[in-house]
Amino acid sequence: MTGCRVLLVTDVTAVTMDPRRRVISDAALAIDGSRIVDVAKAADLVARHPDAERLDGRGMVALPGLIDAHAHADQSLLRGRTDDLTWIPFLAHWVDPYLTRREPEVTVAAYRLTMVEMIRSGTTCFVSPNVDPRDDLAALVGAVDAMGVRAVLARWVDRPGALPGARTAVEAWDGTADGRVRVRIGLDIPRVQGDRYQPDLYGAAAEQARELGSGLVSHFCSETEDWTYFEDRFGLRPTQWAEQQGILGPSTLLINGCWLTAVEARILADTATPVVASPTATMKMASGTTPVRDLRDAGVIVALGTDGAANNNSFDMIREMKAACLAQNAARRRAATLTAEDALEMATIEGARALGQDHDIGSLEAGKKADVVLIDLERAHTWPVTDAVSNLVYAAHGANVDTVIVDGRVLMRGGVLTKVDEAAVLRDAATAEARVAALLPERPQRWPRE
């Protein structure tokens, strides 16, 4: 902005995601500093703010920033290396060596590459569920701050002795970057026979999170091995066990939940515990399908996530919305099991609710943070526009994103990043990837390379 306090984003169709789910044509948004102060017809807002700076939306669709509630931001450098794997070899032979052998600056390069992709595809907030203790958290927070997006960084704990380090991380970094960075505890829960079961960890982690006013993030009941482990060892479903441990509640985010039952859905609803579905990754790895329709019908908050470039190959939340609909319809063998409107809720306001941030983000409403994405649907693959939500979810992809605003700051305009040197990010990522290649097995090539 150039001296005017108010910025008007004009000539848009505003898909507000407000409680009435209003879609306002010929609309404008008034932004004062970091907050939205009004969403209404453009003519009305222009009259109210005649001296405001203008950002012309040129007939685009305005959405709240998309929320990727499960995004391994450190795995962008693994793109194309880990295709066609189920989860155990995926973790054992690629991800675990990457985590244990990489250098901290490699992680920062991966995060920066991920965030560029996110901005380009309309994601303004993400959850990174496994921030490794060996990573440089200060550098990661600095990278998020410089990029201008929001992040929830979950500091990984796999034993009681790791809890003091997690406490230090939360106390030092939670609420930094003008409040755009939140820090949680990423909790390791046993999944297969042979995993370390540590009864002193789980309840202690939950209690520490409560003391700190933070939260937990954990992968949960993603694979058949998860639920068979708990039934064989404890005679309980995973959610029943988690309830006994005291780790459920609104500040705990459970990832995937492909094998949750109706009984577990009731427990999650009763404890207000949110779940995040990652349809592309779980389909690609043959893990299963999160029962999103059943969970939502039971009253569970269900958010949406990409998982990451290692097993999704993309951080594009627009494509993920379509995948969510198709996965549910195929699993139930019923069209409209999950609609475009449902998927958009999961990627916006339900994602915000899952993170406990719906008072600030997730919809275009007066008083909320000015996280706004402008989508250009005037393209061959998204034209004509009979229904903007349908075209967005079923026909668009990340390249339709024209403009991204976070906290009232324009991070991308006309497809050009304004706060970061994208070419430098790509060069740094290429250098880091060459270092990663020396740490990991060679991926077998099915076709000859000449």
Short mmCIF file of C-alpha atoms in Angstrom, two decimals:
data_model
loop_
_atom_site.label_atom_id
_atom_site.label_comp_id
_atom_site.label_asym_id
_atom_site.label_seq_id
_atom_site.Cartn_x
_atom_site.Cartn_y
_atom_site.Cartn_z
CA MET A 1 0.00 0.00 0.00
CA THR A 2 1.11 3.56 -0.61
CA GLY A 3 0.04 5.57 2.41
CA CYS A 4 -3.68 4.66 2.39
CA ARG A 5 -4.73 2.58 5.36
CA VAL A 6 -7.47 0.68 3.52
CA LEU A 7 -6.91 -1.64 0.58
CA LEU A 8 -9.94 -2.51 -1.55
CA VAL A 9 -9.84 -5.79 -3.49
CA THR A 10 -12.50 -5.11 -6.12
CA ASP A 11 -14.38 -6.82 -8.96
CA VAL A 12 -14.43 -10.31 -7.45
CA THR A 13 -16.88 -13.08 -6.72
CA ALA A 14 -16.36 -13.59 -2.99
CA VAL A 15 -16.81 -17.17 -1.77
CA THR A 16 -16.93 -16.10 1.84
CA MET A 17 -17.14 -19.42 3.76
CA ASP A 18 -18.96 -17.40 6.43
CA PRO A 19 -21.66 -19.13 8.55
CA ARG A 20 -24.22 -18.64 5.74
CA ARG A 21 -21.69 -19.69 3.07
CA ARG A 22 -22.55 -16.59 1.04
CA VAL A 23 -21.20 -16.25 -2.49
CA ILE A 24 -21.26 -12.54 -3.36
CA SER A 25 -20.96 -11.48 -6.98
CA ASP A 26 -19.67 -8.02 -7.98
CA ALA A 27 -18.02 -7.91 -4.58
CA ALA A 28 -15.11 -6.21 -2.89
CA LEU A 29 -13.11 -6.75 0.30
CA ALA A 30 -11.86 -3.90 2.45
CA ILE A 31 -8.58 -4.61 4.25
CA ASP A 32 -7.20 -2.38 6.98
CA GLY A 33 -3.70 -3.43 7.98
CA SER A 34 -3.79 -7.17 8.65
CA ARG A 35 -7.58 -7.49 8.99
CA ILE A 36 -10.63 -7.63 6.77
CA VAL A 37 -12.98 -4.82 7.76
CA ASP A 38 -15.80 -5.43 5.28
CA VAL A 39 -17.01 -7.80 2.55
CA ALA A 40 -19.88 -6.50 0.44
CA LYS A 41 -20.95 -5.37 -3.01
CA ALA A 42 -18.14 -3.44 -4.69
CA ALA A 43 -20.26 -0.36 -5.32
CA ASP A 44 -21.06 -0.06 -1.61
CA LEU A 45 -17.46 -0.47 -0.48
CA VAL A 46 -16.10 1.95 -3.06
CA ALA A 47 -18.58 4.54 -1.78
CA ARG A 48 -17.55 3.89 1.83
CA HIS A 49 -13.81 4.02 1.09
CA PRO A 50 -13.38 6.49 -1.78
CA ASP A 51 -9.71 7.13 -0.98
CA ALA A 52 -8.68 3.50 -0.54
CA GLU A 53 -5.94 1.92 -2.57
CA ARG A 54 -7.39 -0.49 -5.15
CA LEU A 55 -6.36 -3.99 -6.13
CA ASP A 56 -8.40 -4.94 -9.18
CA GLY A 57 -9.62 -8.54 -9.03
CA ARG A 58 -10.62 -8.53 -12.72
CA GLY A 59 -13.62 -10.84 -12.27
CA MET A 60 -11.69 -13.45 -10.30
CA VAL A 61 -12.96 -15.61 -7.44
CA ALA A 62 -11.85 -14.51 -3.96
CA LEU A 63 -11.40 -17.25 -1.35
CA PRO A 64 -9.99 -17.41 2.15
CA GLY A 65 -6.43 -18.74 2.06
CA LEU A 66 -6.30 -22.53 1.83
CA ILE A 67 -5.12 -24.50 4.87
CA ASP A 68 -2.95 -27.59 4.35
CA ALA A 69 -3.40 -29.39 7.67
CA HIS A 70 -0.91 -32.18 6.89
CA ALA A 71 2.16 -31.06 4.96
CA HIS A 72 5.64 -32.51 5.44
CA ALA A 73 7.32 -29.32 4.31
CA ASP A 74 10.75 -30.92 4.60
CA GLN A 75 10.02 -33.59 1.97
CA SER A 76 9.84 -31.51 -1.22
CA LEU A 77 13.39 -32.63 -2.06
CA LEU A 78 12.20 -36.25 -2.18
CA ARG A 79 9.75 -35.61 -5.03
CA GLY A 80 9.91 -38.47 -7.55
CA ARG A 81 12.23 -40.63 -5.41
CA THR A 82 9.64 -42.57 -3.44
CA ASP A 83 6.89 -43.50 -5.89
CA ASP A 84 5.01 -46.81 -5.76
CA LEU A 85 5.92 -47.67 -2.17
CA THR A 86 3.81 -48.74 0.76
CA TRP A 87 4.41 -47.00 4.03
CA ILE A 88 6.93 -49.28 5.77
CA PRO A 89 9.63 -49.33 3.05
CA PHE A 90 8.81 -45.68 2.34
CA LEU A 91 9.71 -44.74 5.91
CA ALA A 92 12.46 -47.27 6.56
CA HIS A 93 14.53 -46.87 3.40
CA TRP A 94 13.93 -43.27 2.36
CA VAL A 95 12.32 -41.00 4.93
CA ASP A 96 14.16 -42.20 8.04
CA PRO A 97 17.62 -42.01 6.42
CA TYR A 98 16.71 -38.57 5.08
CA LEU A 99 15.73 -37.40 8.56
CA THR A 100 18.77 -38.79 10.32
CA ARG A 101 21.48 -37.87 7.78
CA ARG A 102 20.46 -34.54 6.31
CA GLU A 103 21.98 -31.26 7.40
CA PRO A 104 19.81 -28.47 8.90
CA GLU A 105 20.35 -26.16 5.94
CA VAL A 106 18.93 -28.87 3.64
CA THR A 107 15.70 -28.79 5.65
CA VAL A 108 15.49 -25.01 5.29
CA ALA A 109 15.97 -25.28 1.51
CA ALA A 110 13.20 -27.89 1.38
CA TYR A 111 10.84 -25.71 3.42
CA ARG A 112 11.47 -22.71 1.20
CA LEU A 113 10.76 -24.73 -1.95
CA THR A 114 7.58 -26.09 -0.38
CA MET A 115 6.35 -22.65 0.63
CA VAL A 116 6.91 -21.25 -2.86
CA GLU A 117 4.76 -24.07 -4.24
CA MET A 118 2.15 -23.42 -1.57
CA ILE A 119 1.90 -19.71 -2.28
CA ARG A 120 1.66 -20.40 -6.00
CA SER A 121 -1.28 -22.77 -5.38
CA GLY A 122 -3.14 -20.66 -2.82
CA THR A 123 -2.10 -22.23 0.48
CA THR A 124 -1.54 -19.64 3.18
CA CYS A 125 -1.28 -21.89 6.27
CA PHE A 126 0.22 -25.35 6.74
CA VAL A 127 0.89 -27.92 9.46
CA SER A 128 4.31 -29.59 9.43
CA PRO A 129 3.77 -32.57 11.75
CA ASN A 130 7.31 -33.87 12.32
CA VAL A 131 9.87 -31.14 12.94
CA ASP A 132 12.94 -33.19 13.77
CA PRO A 133 14.91 -32.25 16.91
CA ARG A 134 18.07 -32.16 14.76
CA ASP A 135 16.63 -29.41 12.60
CA ASP A 136 17.38 -25.75 13.24
CA LEU A 137 13.98 -24.55 14.43
CA ALA A 138 15.11 -20.93 14.57
CA ALA A 139 16.10 -21.11 10.90
CA LEU A 140 12.81 -22.77 9.96
CA VAL A 141 10.80 -20.12 11.78
CA GLY A 142 12.91 -17.47 10.05
CA ALA A 143 12.15 -19.03 6.67
CA VAL A 144 8.41 -19.08 7.36
CA ASP A 145 8.55 -15.48 8.56
CA ALA A 146 10.45 -14.31 5.48
CA MET A 147 8.06 -16.14 3.15
CA GLY A 148 5.07 -14.48 4.84
CA VAL A 149 2.80 -17.51 5.31
CA ARG A 150 1.36 -19.17 8.42
CA ALA A 151 2.63 -22.43 9.84
CA VAL A 152 2.02 -24.86 12.68
CA LEU A 153 5.32 -26.58 13.40
CA ALA A 154 5.04 -29.73 15.50
CA ARG A 155 8.26 -30.51 17.39
CA TRP A 156 8.70 -34.30 17.30
CA VAL A 157 8.89 -36.31 20.54
CA ASP A 158 9.41 -40.07 20.62
CA ARG A 159 10.37 -40.62 24.27
CA PRO A 160 9.82 -38.92 27.63
CA GLY A 161 13.36 -37.51 27.54
CA ALA A 162 12.43 -35.45 24.45
CA LEU A 163 9.70 -33.51 26.25
CA PRO A 164 11.99 -30.83 27.77
CA GLY A 165 13.27 -29.97 24.29
CA ALA A 166 9.72 -29.72 23.00
CA ARG A 167 8.79 -27.43 25.89
CA THR A 168 11.72 -25.17 25.07
CA ALA A 169 10.68 -25.08 21.42
CA VAL A 170 7.10 -24.11 22.23
CA GLU A 171 8.15 -21.48 24.77
CA ALA A 172 10.69 -19.96 22.39
CA TRP A 173 8.80 -19.95 19.08
CA ASP A 174 5.06 -20.29 19.59
CA GLY A 175 3.36 -17.08 18.48
CA THR A 176 6.39 -15.64 16.70
CA ALA A 177 6.50 -14.11 13.19
CA ASP A 178 3.72 -11.68 14.17
CA GLY A 179 1.67 -14.63 15.41
CA ARG A 180 1.90 -16.51 12.11
CA VAL A 181 3.98 -19.35 13.58
CA ARG A 182 2.46 -21.68 16.13
CA VAL A 183 4.40 -24.56 17.68
CA ARG A 184 2.93 -27.84 18.89
CA ILE A 185 4.22 -31.22 20.03
CA GLY A 186 4.43 -33.90 17.35
CA LEU A 187 3.67 -37.11 19.21
CA ASP A 188 5.06 -40.50 18.17
CA ILE A 189 2.45 -43.23 18.69
CA PRO A 190 3.39 -46.91 18.14
CA ARG A 191 1.96 -48.38 14.95
CA VAL A 192 3.34 -51.91 14.47
CA GLN A 193 4.67 -54.73 16.58
CA GLY A 194 8.25 -53.89 17.52
CA ASP A 195 7.66 -50.15 17.87
CA ARG A 196 8.69 -48.74 21.21
CA TYR A 197 5.67 -48.52 23.50
CA GLN A 198 6.44 -45.94 26.18
CA PRO A 199 3.58 -45.61 28.67
CA ASP A 200 5.20 -42.60 30.36
CA LEU A 201 5.20 -40.55 27.15
CA TYR A 202 1.66 -40.11 25.89
CA GLY A 203 -0.19 -38.67 28.86
CA ALA A 204 2.85 -36.59 29.80
CA ALA A 205 2.98 -35.07 26.32
CA ALA A 206 -0.72 -34.21 26.48
CA GLU A 207 -0.34 -32.66 29.91
CA GLN A 208 2.65 -30.60 28.77
CA ALA A 209 0.72 -29.37 25.74
CA ARG A 210 -2.15 -28.30 27.99
CA GLU A 211 0.20 -26.49 30.37
CA LEU A 212 1.76 -24.62 27.47
CA GLY A 213 -1.55 -23.79 25.81
CA SER A 214 -0.26 -25.62 22.75
CA GLY A 215 -1.45 -28.87 21.18
CA LEU A 216 -0.55 -32.27 19.78
CA VAL A 217 -0.21 -33.56 16.22
CA SER A 218 0.05 -37.26 15.45
CA HIS A 219 -0.34 -39.71 12.59
CA PHE A 220 -3.12 -42.02 13.70
CA CYS A 221 -4.78 -45.23 12.48
CA SER A 222 -3.47 -44.63 8.97
CA GLU A 223 -2.76 -48.25 8.04
CA THR A 224 -4.22 -51.64 8.84
CA GLU A 225 -1.14 -52.29 10.98
CA ASP A 226 -2.12 -49.40 13.27
CA TRP A 227 -5.43 -50.79 14.42
CA THR A 228 -4.32 -54.43 14.51
CA TYR A 229 -1.42 -53.40 16.78
CA PHE A 230 -3.77 -51.84 19.33
CA GLU A 231 -6.33 -54.61 19.17
CA ASP A 232 -3.66 -57.29 19.58
CA ARG A 233 -1.79 -55.55 22.40
CA PHE A 234 -4.53 -53.78 24.35
CA GLY A 235 -7.81 -55.24 23.12
CA LEU A 236 -8.83 -51.69 22.18
CA ARG A 237 -9.37 -49.68 19.03
CA PRO A 238 -6.73 -46.94 18.62
CA THR A 239 -9.18 -44.18 19.56
CA GLN A 240 -10.28 -46.01 22.70
CA TRP A 241 -6.64 -46.34 23.70
CA ALA A 242 -5.98 -42.67 22.94
CA GLU A 243 -8.95 -41.63 25.07
CA GLN A 244 -7.58 -43.67 27.97
CA GLN A 245 -4.21 -41.95 27.57
CA GLY A 246 -5.83 -38.51 27.73
CA ILE A 247 -4.47 -37.38 24.36
CA LEU A 248 -7.78 -36.58 22.67
CA GLY A 249 -9.40 -33.15 22.58
CA PRO A 250 -9.81 -30.05 20.42
CA SER A 251 -6.10 -29.17 20.54
CA THR A 252 -5.03 -32.58 19.20
CA LEU A 253 -4.87 -33.07 15.43
CA LEU A 254 -5.02 -36.68 14.25
CA ILE A 255 -3.68 -37.37 10.76
CA ASN A 256 -5.27 -39.73 8.21
CA GLY A 257 -7.45 -42.06 10.32
CA CYS A 258 -8.11 -44.32 7.33
CA TRP A 259 -9.41 -47.20 9.47
CA LEU A 260 -11.54 -45.41 12.05
CA THR A 261 -14.82 -47.11 12.96
CA ALA A 262 -18.25 -45.71 13.85
CA VAL A 263 -17.52 -46.26 17.55
CA GLU A 264 -14.32 -44.25 17.19
CA ALA A 265 -16.12 -41.51 15.28
CA ARG A 266 -18.45 -41.05 18.26
CA ILE A 267 -15.48 -40.81 20.64
CA LEU A 268 -13.78 -38.22 18.43
CA ALA A 269 -17.00 -36.20 18.20
CA ASP A 270 -17.58 -36.38 21.96
CA THR A 271 -14.03 -35.20 22.66
CA ALA A 272 -14.09 -32.60 19.83
CA THR A 273 -10.93 -34.14 18.35
CA PRO A 274 -10.31 -33.11 14.72
CA VAL A 275 -8.99 -35.38 11.97
CA VAL A 276 -7.18 -34.43 8.76
CA ALA A 277 -7.66 -36.50 5.60
CA SER A 278 -4.89 -36.77 2.99
CA PRO A 279 -6.63 -38.52 0.09
CA THR A 280 -4.01 -38.39 -2.66
CA ALA A 281 -1.21 -39.78 -0.51
CA THR A 282 -3.30 -42.49 1.13
CA MET A 283 -4.67 -43.60 -2.24
CA LYS A 284 -1.22 -43.58 -3.83
CA MET A 285 0.31 -45.61 -1.01
CA ALA A 286 -2.70 -47.96 -0.83
CA SER A 287 -3.15 -47.10 2.83
CA GLY A 288 -6.92 -46.80 2.75
CA THR A 289 -9.52 -44.04 2.75
CA THR A 290 -10.40 -41.77 5.64
CA PRO A 291 -14.17 -42.20 6.28
CA VAL A 292 -14.75 -38.48 5.85
CA ARG A 293 -18.51 -38.71 5.28
CA ASP A 294 -19.02 -40.85 8.39
CA LEU A 295 -16.81 -38.60 10.50
CA ARG A 296 -18.51 -35.40 9.37
CA ASP A 297 -21.95 -36.92 9.87
CA ALA A 298 -20.93 -37.88 13.41
CA GLY A 299 -19.92 -34.27 14.11
CA VAL A 300 -16.14 -34.65 13.80
CA ILE A 301 -14.19 -31.71 12.35
CA VAL A 302 -12.35 -32.99 9.28
CA ALA A 303 -9.61 -30.90 7.65
CA LEU A 304 -7.68 -31.59 4.46
CA GLY A 305 -3.96 -32.04 3.79
CA THR A 306 -1.63 -32.98 0.96
CA ASP A 307 0.84 -34.99 3.09
CA GLY A 308 3.79 -34.00 0.94
CA ALA A 309 5.84 -34.17 -2.20
CA ALA A 310 7.41 -37.48 -1.23
CA ASN A 311 4.19 -39.51 -1.47
CA ASN A 312 1.77 -37.07 -3.11
CA ASN A 313 4.30 -35.35 -5.38
CA SER A 314 2.45 -32.08 -4.86
CA PHE A 315 1.40 -29.54 -2.25
CA ASP A 316 -1.50 -28.33 -4.42
CA MET A 317 -4.56 -28.05 -2.18
CA ILE A 318 -6.86 -27.25 -5.09
CA ARG A 319 -6.13 -30.62 -6.64
CA GLU A 320 -6.45 -32.20 -3.19
CA MET A 321 -10.04 -31.00 -2.89
CA LYS A 322 -11.01 -32.90 -6.05
CA ALA A 323 -9.16 -35.98 -4.80
CA ALA A 324 -11.12 -35.81 -1.54
CA CYS A 325 -14.44 -35.87 -3.37
CA LEU A 326 -13.47 -38.66 -5.75
CA ALA A 327 -12.01 -40.87 -3.01
CA GLN A 328 -15.17 -40.66 -0.92
CA ASN A 329 -17.49 -41.25 -3.87
CA ALA A 330 -15.47 -44.27 -4.99
CA ALA A 331 -15.28 -45.75 -1.48
CA ARG A 332 -19.04 -45.42 -0.98
CA ARG A 333 -19.89 -46.08 -4.64
CA ARG A 334 -22.27 -43.14 -4.43
CA ALA A 335 -21.98 -39.82 -6.24
CA ALA A 336 -22.11 -36.74 -3.99
CA THR A 337 -20.86 -38.66 -0.96
CA LEU A 338 -18.56 -35.65 -0.63
CA THR A 339 -19.49 -32.56 -2.61
CA ALA A 340 -17.36 -29.71 -3.91
CA GLU A 341 -18.82 -27.54 -1.15
CA ASP A 342 -17.80 -30.10 1.49
CA ALA A 343 -14.24 -30.21 0.15
CA LEU A 344 -13.92 -26.43 0.12
CA GLU A 345 -15.10 -26.31 3.72
CA MET A 346 -12.42 -28.85 4.66
CA ALA A 347 -9.72 -26.77 2.96
CA THR A 348 -10.77 -23.50 4.58
CA ILE A 349 -13.06 -23.00 7.58
CA GLU A 350 -12.91 -26.61 8.83
CA GLY A 351 -9.13 -26.51 8.56
CA ALA A 352 -9.16 -23.36 10.66
CA ARG A 353 -11.45 -25.01 13.21
CA ALA A 354 -9.18 -28.06 13.33
CA LEU A 355 -6.27 -25.77 14.27
CA GLY A 356 -8.30 -23.74 16.74
CA GLN A 357 -7.77 -20.65 14.58
CA ASP A 358 -11.24 -20.16 13.11
CA HIS A 359 -11.58 -16.88 15.04
CA ASP A 360 -8.83 -15.51 12.80
CA ILE A 361 -8.69 -17.42 9.51
CA GLY A 362 -10.71 -19.74 7.28
CA SER A 363 -13.35 -17.33 5.96
CA LEU A 364 -13.72 -13.89 4.44
CA GLU A 365 -15.42 -11.98 7.25
CA ALA A 366 -15.02 -8.61 8.92
CA GLY A 367 -12.60 -8.87 11.81
CA LYS A 368 -10.68 -11.86 10.49
CA LYS A 369 -7.13 -11.87 9.23
CA ALA A 370 -6.75 -10.73 5.64
CA ASP A 371 -5.69 -14.09 4.16
CA VAL A 372 -7.15 -13.88 0.66
CA VAL A 373 -6.57 -15.82 -2.54
CA LEU A 374 -7.73 -14.68 -5.99
CA ILE A 375 -8.43 -17.46 -8.48
CA ASP A 376 -8.55 -16.78 -12.21
CA LEU A 377 -11.17 -19.08 -13.74
CA GLU A 378 -11.10 -17.37 -17.13
CA ARG A 379 -9.04 -20.20 -18.60
CA ALA A 380 -9.99 -22.85 -21.13
CA HIS A 381 -10.04 -25.61 -18.50
CA THR A 382 -12.23 -23.63 -16.06
CA TRP A 383 -14.59 -21.88 -18.46
CA PRO A 384 -17.52 -21.20 -18.60
CA VAL A 385 -18.30 -20.55 -14.96
CA THR A 386 -21.75 -21.85 -14.19
CA ASP A 387 -20.83 -22.55 -10.57
CA ALA A 388 -17.61 -21.06 -9.20
CA VAL A 389 -17.24 -23.65 -6.44
CA SER A 390 -17.71 -26.54 -8.85
CA ASN A 391 -15.15 -25.14 -11.29
CA LEU A 392 -12.70 -24.45 -8.49
CA VAL A 393 -12.83 -27.95 -7.00
CA TYR A 394 -13.35 -30.12 -10.07
CA ALA A 395 -11.63 -28.19 -12.89
CA ALA A 396 -9.00 -25.84 -11.44
CA HIS A 397 -5.48 -26.46 -10.16
CA GLY A 398 -2.83 -24.40 -8.46
CA ALA A 399 -1.82 -22.57 -11.61
CA ASN A 400 -5.21 -20.80 -11.57
CA VAL A 401 -4.07 -18.81 -8.53
CA ASP A 402 -3.30 -15.21 -9.46
CA THR A 403 -2.95 -13.31 -6.18
CA VAL A 404 -2.19 -14.31 -2.58
CA ILE A 405 -2.52 -12.02 0.44
CA VAL A 406 -1.57 -13.02 4.00
CA ASP A 407 -2.03 -10.73 6.98
CA GLY A 408 -2.85 -7.98 4.51
CA ARG A 409 0.51 -8.36 2.74
CA VAL A 410 0.51 -9.20 -0.96
CA LEU A 411 2.75 -12.27 -1.39
CA MET A 412 1.91 -12.88 -5.05
CA ARG A 413 0.29 -10.66 -7.66
CA GLY A 414 -0.38 -11.64 -11.25
CA GLY A 415 1.43 -14.93 -10.65
CA VAL A 416 4.64 -13.16 -9.56
CA LEU A 417 6.00 -13.63 -6.05
CA THR A 418 6.61 -10.28 -4.38
CA LYS A 419 8.51 -11.17 -1.19
CA VAL A 420 10.99 -13.82 -2.28
CA ASP A 421 13.47 -14.48 -5.06
CA GLU A 422 11.92 -17.61 -6.54
CA ALA A 423 14.88 -18.35 -8.80
CA ALA A 424 17.21 -18.32 -5.79
CA VAL A 425 14.90 -20.73 -3.94
CA LEU A 426 15.00 -23.13 -6.89
CA ARG A 427 18.81 -22.91 -7.13
CA ASP A 428 19.21 -23.59 -3.41
CA ALA A 429 16.82 -26.53 -3.64
CA ALA A 430 18.79 -28.05 -6.52
CA THR A 431 22.01 -27.78 -4.52
CA ALA A 432 20.35 -29.33 -1.47
CA GLU A 433 18.81 -32.14 -3.51
CA ALA A 434 22.23 -33.11 -4.84
CA ARG A 435 23.39 -33.51 -1.24
CA VAL A 436 20.30 -35.55 -0.41
CA ALA A 437 20.89 -37.88 -3.35
CA ALA A 438 24.13 -39.07 -1.74
CA LEU A 439 22.22 -40.15 1.38
CA LEU A 440 19.52 -42.30 -0.18
CA PRO A 441 19.14 -45.42 -2.33
CA GLU A 442 18.90 -45.06 -6.06
CA ARG A 443 15.35 -45.28 -7.33
CA PRO A 444 15.09 -48.11 -9.87
CA GLN A 445 14.31 -46.88 -13.38
CA ARG A 446 11.73 -48.90 -15.29
CA TRP A 447 12.65 -47.42 -18.65
CA PRO A 448 16.20 -47.06 -19.98
CA ARG A 449 17.87 -43.66 -19.64
CA GLU A 450 20.20 -42.67 -22.49
#
